[in-house]
Amino acid sequence: MSHNDCIFCKIIAGDIPSRVAYQDEYLVAIHDIEPAAPVHILLLPREHIGSLDELTNDHISLMGHIQLVASSLAREFNIAEEGYRLVSNCGEKGGQSVPHIHYHLLGGRKMQWPPG
C-alpha cells in the first residue's frame, strides 16, 4: 500500500474527519470509530511506517514518545489508576488491519488474557 492510499495517512492529513484526542509534530491520537473498550484511542505516527517490522534505530525516539503520550492519555481519560492496555498488532495473523504502525490504547473495562 502506498502512502497515498493509507487511510491513517489521510486521517493524519485531515482528509478524513476524526475525533482527535491529541496531536503534536510526531503523532496524532484519535478515538477509534469502532471502540473495543470504553476508552479506545489509536496513536498514529505522522510518518508512514508500515508495521513494527519496518522500524529502525532512527525510530527509537518516536517509539519512546508514543509510550509517553499513551501514559499521559491514560491519565487524561481516567484509566491509568485501574489499568489499561497498549497494543500494536503486526502483520495479518497478528491482527494488523491497516498497514501503518499504530497503537491501541484500551481501558475502562477489565482486559482479558490471553487477548484472543
mmCIF file with all atom_site columns, C-alpha atoms in Angstrom:
data_model
loop_
_atom_site.group_PDB
_atom_site.id
_atom_site.type_symbol
_atom_site.label_atom_id
_atom_site.label_alt_id
_atom_site.label_comp_id
_atom_site.label_asym_id
_atom_site.label_entity_id
_atom_site.label_seq_id
_atom_site.pdbx_PDB_ins_code
_atom_site.Cartn_x
_atom_site.Cartn_y
_atom_site.Cartn_z
_atom_site.occupancy
_atom_site.B_iso_or_equiv
_atom_site.pdbx_formal_charge
_atom_site.auth_seq_id
_atom_site.auth_comp_id
_atom_site.auth_asym_id
_atom_site.auth_atom_id
_atom_site.pdbx_PDB_model_num
ATOM 1   C CA . MET A 1 1   ? 0.000   0.000   0.000  1.00 0.00 ? 1   MET A CA 1
ATOM 2   C CA . SER A 1 2   ? 1.353   3.404   -0.880 1.00 0.00 ? 2   SER A CA 1
ATOM 3   C CA . HIS A 1 3   ? 1.375   6.364   1.436  1.00 0.00 ? 3   HIS A CA 1
ATOM 4   C CA . ASN A 1 4   ? -1.328  7.984   -0.742 1.00 0.00 ? 4   ASN A CA 1
ATOM 5   C CA . ASP A 1 5   ? -3.700  5.026   -0.278 1.00 0.00 ? 5   ASP A CA 1
ATOM 6   C CA . CYS A 1 6   ? -3.231  4.749   3.506  1.00 0.00 ? 6   CYS A CA 1
ATOM 7   C CA . ILE A 1 7   ? -6.388  5.570   5.466  1.00 0.00 ? 7   ILE A CA 1
ATOM 8   C CA . PHE A 1 8   ? -4.349  6.607   8.523  1.00 0.00 ? 8   PHE A CA 1
ATOM 9   C CA . CYS A 1 9   ? -2.219  8.967   6.417  1.00 0.00 ? 9   CYS A CA 1
ATOM 10  C CA . LYS A 1 10  ? -5.468  10.508  5.142  1.00 0.00 ? 10  LYS A CA 1
ATOM 11  C CA . ILE A 1 11  ? -6.751  10.911  8.717  1.00 0.00 ? 11  ILE A CA 1
ATOM 12  C CA . ILE A 1 12  ? -3.450  12.474  9.804  1.00 0.00 ? 12  ILE A CA 1
ATOM 13  C CA . ALA A 1 13  ? -3.593  14.881  6.836  1.00 0.00 ? 13  ALA A CA 1
ATOM 14  C CA . GLY A 1 14  ? -7.147  15.883  7.803  1.00 0.00 ? 14  GLY A CA 1
ATOM 15  C CA . ASP A 1 15  ? -8.648  14.473  4.602  1.00 0.00 ? 15  ASP A CA 1
ATOM 16  C CA . ILE A 1 16  ? -10.844 12.109  6.626  1.00 0.00 ? 16  ILE A CA 1
ATOM 17  C CA . PRO A 1 17  ? -12.589 13.543  9.692  1.00 0.00 ? 17  PRO A CA 1
ATOM 18  C CA . SER A 1 18  ? -11.764 12.062  13.080 1.00 0.00 ? 18  SER A CA 1
ATOM 19  C CA . ARG A 1 19  ? -12.191 12.820  16.751 1.00 0.00 ? 19  ARG A CA 1
ATOM 20  C CA . VAL A 1 20  ? -8.711  13.896  17.795 1.00 0.00 ? 20  VAL A CA 1
ATOM 21  C CA . ALA A 1 21  ? -7.644  13.168  21.370 1.00 0.00 ? 21  ALA A CA 1
ATOM 22  C CA . TYR A 1 22  ? -4.096  14.509  20.982 1.00 0.00 ? 22  TYR A CA 1
ATOM 23  C CA . GLN A 1 23  ? -1.697  15.706  18.320 1.00 0.00 ? 23  GLN A CA 1
ATOM 24  C CA . ASP A 1 24  ? 1.810   17.046  18.035 1.00 0.00 ? 24  ASP A CA 1
ATOM 25  C CA . GLU A 1 25  ? 4.541   17.154  15.401 1.00 0.00 ? 25  GLU A CA 1
ATOM 26  C CA . TYR A 1 26  ? 5.188   13.382  15.705 1.00 0.00 ? 26  TYR A CA 1
ATOM 27  C CA . LEU A 1 27  ? 1.800   11.746  16.118 1.00 0.00 ? 27  LEU A CA 1
ATOM 28  C CA . VAL A 1 28  ? -1.954  12.059  16.082 1.00 0.00 ? 28  VAL A CA 1
ATOM 29  C CA . ALA A 1 29  ? -4.167  10.207  18.565 1.00 0.00 ? 29  ALA A CA 1
ATOM 30  C CA . ILE A 1 30  ? -7.808  9.655   17.613 1.00 0.00 ? 30  ILE A CA 1
ATOM 31  C CA . HIS A 1 31  ? -10.809 7.958   19.154 1.00 0.00 ? 31  HIS A CA 1
ATOM 32  C CA . ASP A 1 32  ? -11.477 4.621   17.418 1.00 0.00 ? 32  ASP A CA 1
ATOM 33  C CA . ILE A 1 33  ? -14.744 4.645   15.450 1.00 0.00 ? 33  ILE A CA 1
ATOM 34  C CA . GLU A 1 34  ? -15.419 1.021   16.482 1.00 0.00 ? 34  GLU A CA 1
ATOM 35  C CA . PRO A 1 35  ? -14.249 1.015   20.115 1.00 0.00 ? 35  PRO A CA 1
ATOM 36  C CA . ALA A 1 36  ? -13.415 -2.306  21.781 1.00 0.00 ? 36  ALA A CA 1
ATOM 37  C CA . ALA A 1 37  ? -13.463 -0.665  25.233 1.00 0.00 ? 37  ALA A CA 1
ATOM 38  C CA . PRO A 1 38  ? -14.998 2.436   26.837 1.00 0.00 ? 38  PRO A CA 1
ATOM 39  C CA . VAL A 1 39  ? -11.707 4.219   26.080 1.00 0.00 ? 39  VAL A CA 1
ATOM 40  C CA . HIS A 1 40  ? -10.166 3.192   22.747 1.00 0.00 ? 40  HIS A CA 1
ATOM 41  C CA . ILE A 1 41  ? -7.667  5.619   21.280 1.00 0.00 ? 41  ILE A CA 1
ATOM 42  C CA . LEU A 1 42  ? -5.433  4.984   18.271 1.00 0.00 ? 42  LEU A CA 1
ATOM 43  C CA . LEU A 1 43  ? -1.957  6.530   18.353 1.00 0.00 ? 43  LEU A CA 1
ATOM 44  C CA . LEU A 1 44  ? -0.769  7.145   14.789 1.00 0.00 ? 44  LEU A CA 1
ATOM 45  C CA . PRO A 1 45  ? 2.745   8.314   13.941 1.00 0.00 ? 45  PRO A CA 1
ATOM 46  C CA . ARG A 1 46  ? 2.678   11.056  11.314 1.00 0.00 ? 46  ARG A CA 1
ATOM 47  C CA . GLU A 1 47  ? 5.467   9.229   9.479  1.00 0.00 ? 47  GLU A CA 1
ATOM 48  C CA . HIS A 1 48  ? 4.124   6.381   7.367  1.00 0.00 ? 48  HIS A CA 1
ATOM 49  C CA . ILE A 1 49  ? 5.728   3.215   8.749  1.00 0.00 ? 49  ILE A CA 1
ATOM 50  C CA . GLY A 1 50  ? 4.049   0.013   7.571  1.00 0.00 ? 50  GLY A CA 1
ATOM 51  C CA . SER A 1 51  ? 4.494   -2.077  10.726 1.00 0.00 ? 51  SER A CA 1
ATOM 52  C CA . LEU A 1 52  ? 6.725   -2.820  13.684 1.00 0.00 ? 52  LEU A CA 1
ATOM 53  C CA . ASP A 1 53  ? 8.897   -4.850  11.298 1.00 0.00 ? 53  ASP A CA 1
ATOM 54  C CA . GLU A 1 54  ? 9.847   -1.674  9.423  1.00 0.00 ? 54  GLU A CA 1
ATOM 55  C CA . LEU A 1 55  ? 11.250  0.135   12.470 1.00 0.00 ? 55  LEU A CA 1
ATOM 56  C CA . THR A 1 56  ? 14.920  1.101   12.532 1.00 0.00 ? 56  THR A CA 1
ATOM 57  C CA . ASN A 1 57  ? 17.208  2.709   15.086 1.00 0.00 ? 57  ASN A CA 1
ATOM 58  C CA . ASP A 1 58  ? 16.071  6.046   13.650 1.00 0.00 ? 58  ASP A CA 1
ATOM 59  C CA . HIS A 1 59  ? 12.643  5.417   15.217 1.00 0.00 ? 59  HIS A CA 1
ATOM 60  C CA . ILE A 1 60  ? 13.790  4.919   18.834 1.00 0.00 ? 60  ILE A CA 1
ATOM 61  C CA . SER A 1 61  ? 12.834  8.442   19.898 1.00 0.00 ? 61  SER A CA 1
ATOM 62  C CA . LEU A 1 62  ? 9.437   8.210   18.158 1.00 0.00 ? 62  LEU A CA 1
ATOM 63  C CA . MET A 1 63  ? 8.605   4.903   19.841 1.00 0.00 ? 63  MET A CA 1
ATOM 64  C CA . GLY A 1 64  ? 9.506   6.292   23.254 1.00 0.00 ? 64  GLY A CA 1
ATOM 65  C CA . HIS A 1 65  ? 7.390   9.362   22.569 1.00 0.00 ? 65  HIS A CA 1
ATOM 66  C CA . ILE A 1 66  ? 4.394   7.178   21.728 1.00 0.00 ? 66  ILE A CA 1
ATOM 67  C CA . GLN A 1 67  ? 4.739   5.361   25.067 1.00 0.00 ? 67  GLN A CA 1
ATOM 68  C CA . LEU A 1 68  ? 4.885   8.642   26.999 1.00 0.00 ? 68  LEU A CA 1
ATOM 69  C CA . VAL A 1 69  ? 1.878   10.085  25.160 1.00 0.00 ? 69  VAL A CA 1
ATOM 70  C CA . ALA A 1 70  ? -0.074  6.872   25.766 1.00 0.00 ? 70  ALA A CA 1
ATOM 71  C CA . SER A 1 71  ? 0.524   7.052   29.518 1.00 0.00 ? 71  SER A CA 1
ATOM 72  C CA . SER A 1 72  ? -0.422  10.741  29.528 1.00 0.00 ? 72  SER A CA 1
ATOM 73  C CA . LEU A 1 73  ? -3.655  9.979   27.645 1.00 0.00 ? 73  LEU A CA 1
ATOM 74  C CA . ALA A 1 74  ? -4.412  7.146   30.089 1.00 0.00 ? 74  ALA A CA 1
ATOM 75  C CA . ARG A 1 75  ? -4.243  9.675   32.928 1.00 0.00 ? 75  ARG A CA 1
ATOM 76  C CA . GLU A 1 76  ? -6.285  12.243  30.984 1.00 0.00 ? 76  GLU A CA 1
ATOM 77  C CA . PHE A 1 77  ? -9.052  9.726   30.239 1.00 0.00 ? 77  PHE A CA 1
ATOM 78  C CA . ASN A 1 78  ? -9.039  8.343   33.809 1.00 0.00 ? 78  ASN A CA 1
ATOM 79  C CA . ILE A 1 79  ? -7.927  4.792   33.034 1.00 0.00 ? 79  ILE A CA 1
ATOM 80  C CA . ALA A 1 80  ? -4.384  4.948   34.429 1.00 0.00 ? 80  ALA A CA 1
ATOM 81  C CA . GLU A 1 81  ? -5.242  4.115   38.025 1.00 0.00 ? 81  GLU A CA 1
ATOM 82  C CA . GLU A 1 82  ? -7.313  0.991   37.308 1.00 0.00 ? 82  GLU A CA 1
ATOM 83  C CA . GLY A 1 83  ? -5.140  -0.154  34.402 1.00 0.00 ? 83  GLY A CA 1
ATOM 84  C CA . TYR A 1 84  ? -5.131  -0.160  30.641 1.00 0.00 ? 84  TYR A CA 1
ATOM 85  C CA . ARG A 1 85  ? -3.649  -1.948  27.668 1.00 0.00 ? 85  ARG A CA 1
ATOM 86  C CA . LEU A 1 86  ? -1.404  -0.575  24.922 1.00 0.00 ? 86  LEU A CA 1
ATOM 87  C CA . VAL A 1 87  ? -1.310  -2.860  21.873 1.00 0.00 ? 87  VAL A CA 1
ATOM 88  C CA . SER A 1 88  ? 0.328   -2.800  18.464 1.00 0.00 ? 88  SER A CA 1
ATOM 89  C CA . ASN A 1 89  ? -0.652  -5.579  16.085 1.00 0.00 ? 89  ASN A CA 1
ATOM 90  C CA . CYS A 1 90  ? 1.910   -6.645  13.485 1.00 0.00 ? 90  CYS A CA 1
ATOM 91  C CA . GLY A 1 91  ? 1.038   -8.425  10.257 1.00 0.00 ? 91  GLY A CA 1
ATOM 92  C CA . GLU A 1 92  ? -2.138  -10.120 9.096  1.00 0.00 ? 92  GLU A CA 1
ATOM 93  C CA . LYS A 1 93  ? -2.013  -13.028 11.543 1.00 0.00 ? 93  LYS A CA 1
ATOM 94  C CA . GLY A 1 94  ? -1.135  -10.584 14.323 1.00 0.00 ? 94  GLY A CA 1
ATOM 95  C CA . GLY A 1 95  ? -4.382  -8.723  13.666 1.00 0.00 ? 95  GLY A CA 1
ATOM 96  C CA . GLN A 1 96  ? -2.992  -5.666  11.863 1.00 0.00 ? 96  GLN A CA 1
ATOM 97  C CA . SER A 1 97  ? -5.767  -4.424  9.568  1.00 0.00 ? 97  SER A CA 1
ATOM 98  C CA . VAL A 1 98  ? -4.160  -1.142  8.410  1.00 0.00 ? 98  VAL A CA 1
ATOM 99  C CA . PRO A 1 99  ? -0.545  -1.219  7.160  1.00 0.00 ? 99  PRO A CA 1
ATOM 100 C CA . HIS A 1 100 ? 0.519   1.888   9.091  1.00 0.00 ? 100 HIS A CA 1
ATOM 101 C CA . ILE A 1 101 ? 2.060   1.270   12.510 1.00 0.00 ? 101 ILE A CA 1
ATOM 102 C CA . HIS A 1 102 ? -0.344  2.287   15.262 1.00 0.00 ? 102 HIS A CA 1
ATOM 103 C CA . TYR A 1 103 ? -1.092  1.580   18.886 1.00 0.00 ? 103 TYR A CA 1
ATOM 104 C CA . HIS A 1 104 ? -4.431  0.912   20.538 1.00 0.00 ? 104 HIS A CA 1
ATOM 105 C CA . LEU A 1 105 ? -4.862  2.434   23.996 1.00 0.00 ? 105 LEU A CA 1
ATOM 106 C CA . LEU A 1 106 ? -7.679  0.476   25.635 1.00 0.00 ? 106 LEU A CA 1
ATOM 107 C CA . GLY A 1 107 ? -9.199  0.936   29.065 1.00 0.00 ? 107 GLY A CA 1
ATOM 108 C CA . GLY A 1 108 ? -12.293 1.425   31.156 1.00 0.00 ? 108 GLY A CA 1
ATOM 109 C CA . ARG A 1 109 ? -13.043 -2.292  31.483 1.00 0.00 ? 109 ARG A CA 1
ATOM 110 C CA . LYS A 1 110 ? -11.301 -5.448  32.665 1.00 0.00 ? 110 LYS A CA 1
ATOM 111 C CA . MET A 1 111 ? -8.931  -6.754  29.998 1.00 0.00 ? 111 MET A CA 1
ATOM 112 C CA . GLN A 1 112 ? -8.870  -10.495 29.339 1.00 0.00 ? 112 GLN A CA 1
ATOM 113 C CA . TRP A 1 113 ? -5.816  -12.730 28.913 1.00 0.00 ? 113 TRP A CA 1
ATOM 114 C CA . PRO A 1 114 ? -4.981  -14.202 26.546 1.00 0.00 ? 114 PRO A CA 1
ATOM 115 C CA . PRO A 1 115 ? -6.299  -11.386 24.342 1.00 0.00 ? 115 PRO A CA 1
ATOM 116 C CA . GLY A 1 116 ? -7.509  -13.718 21.564 1.00 0.00 ? 116 GLY A CA 1
#
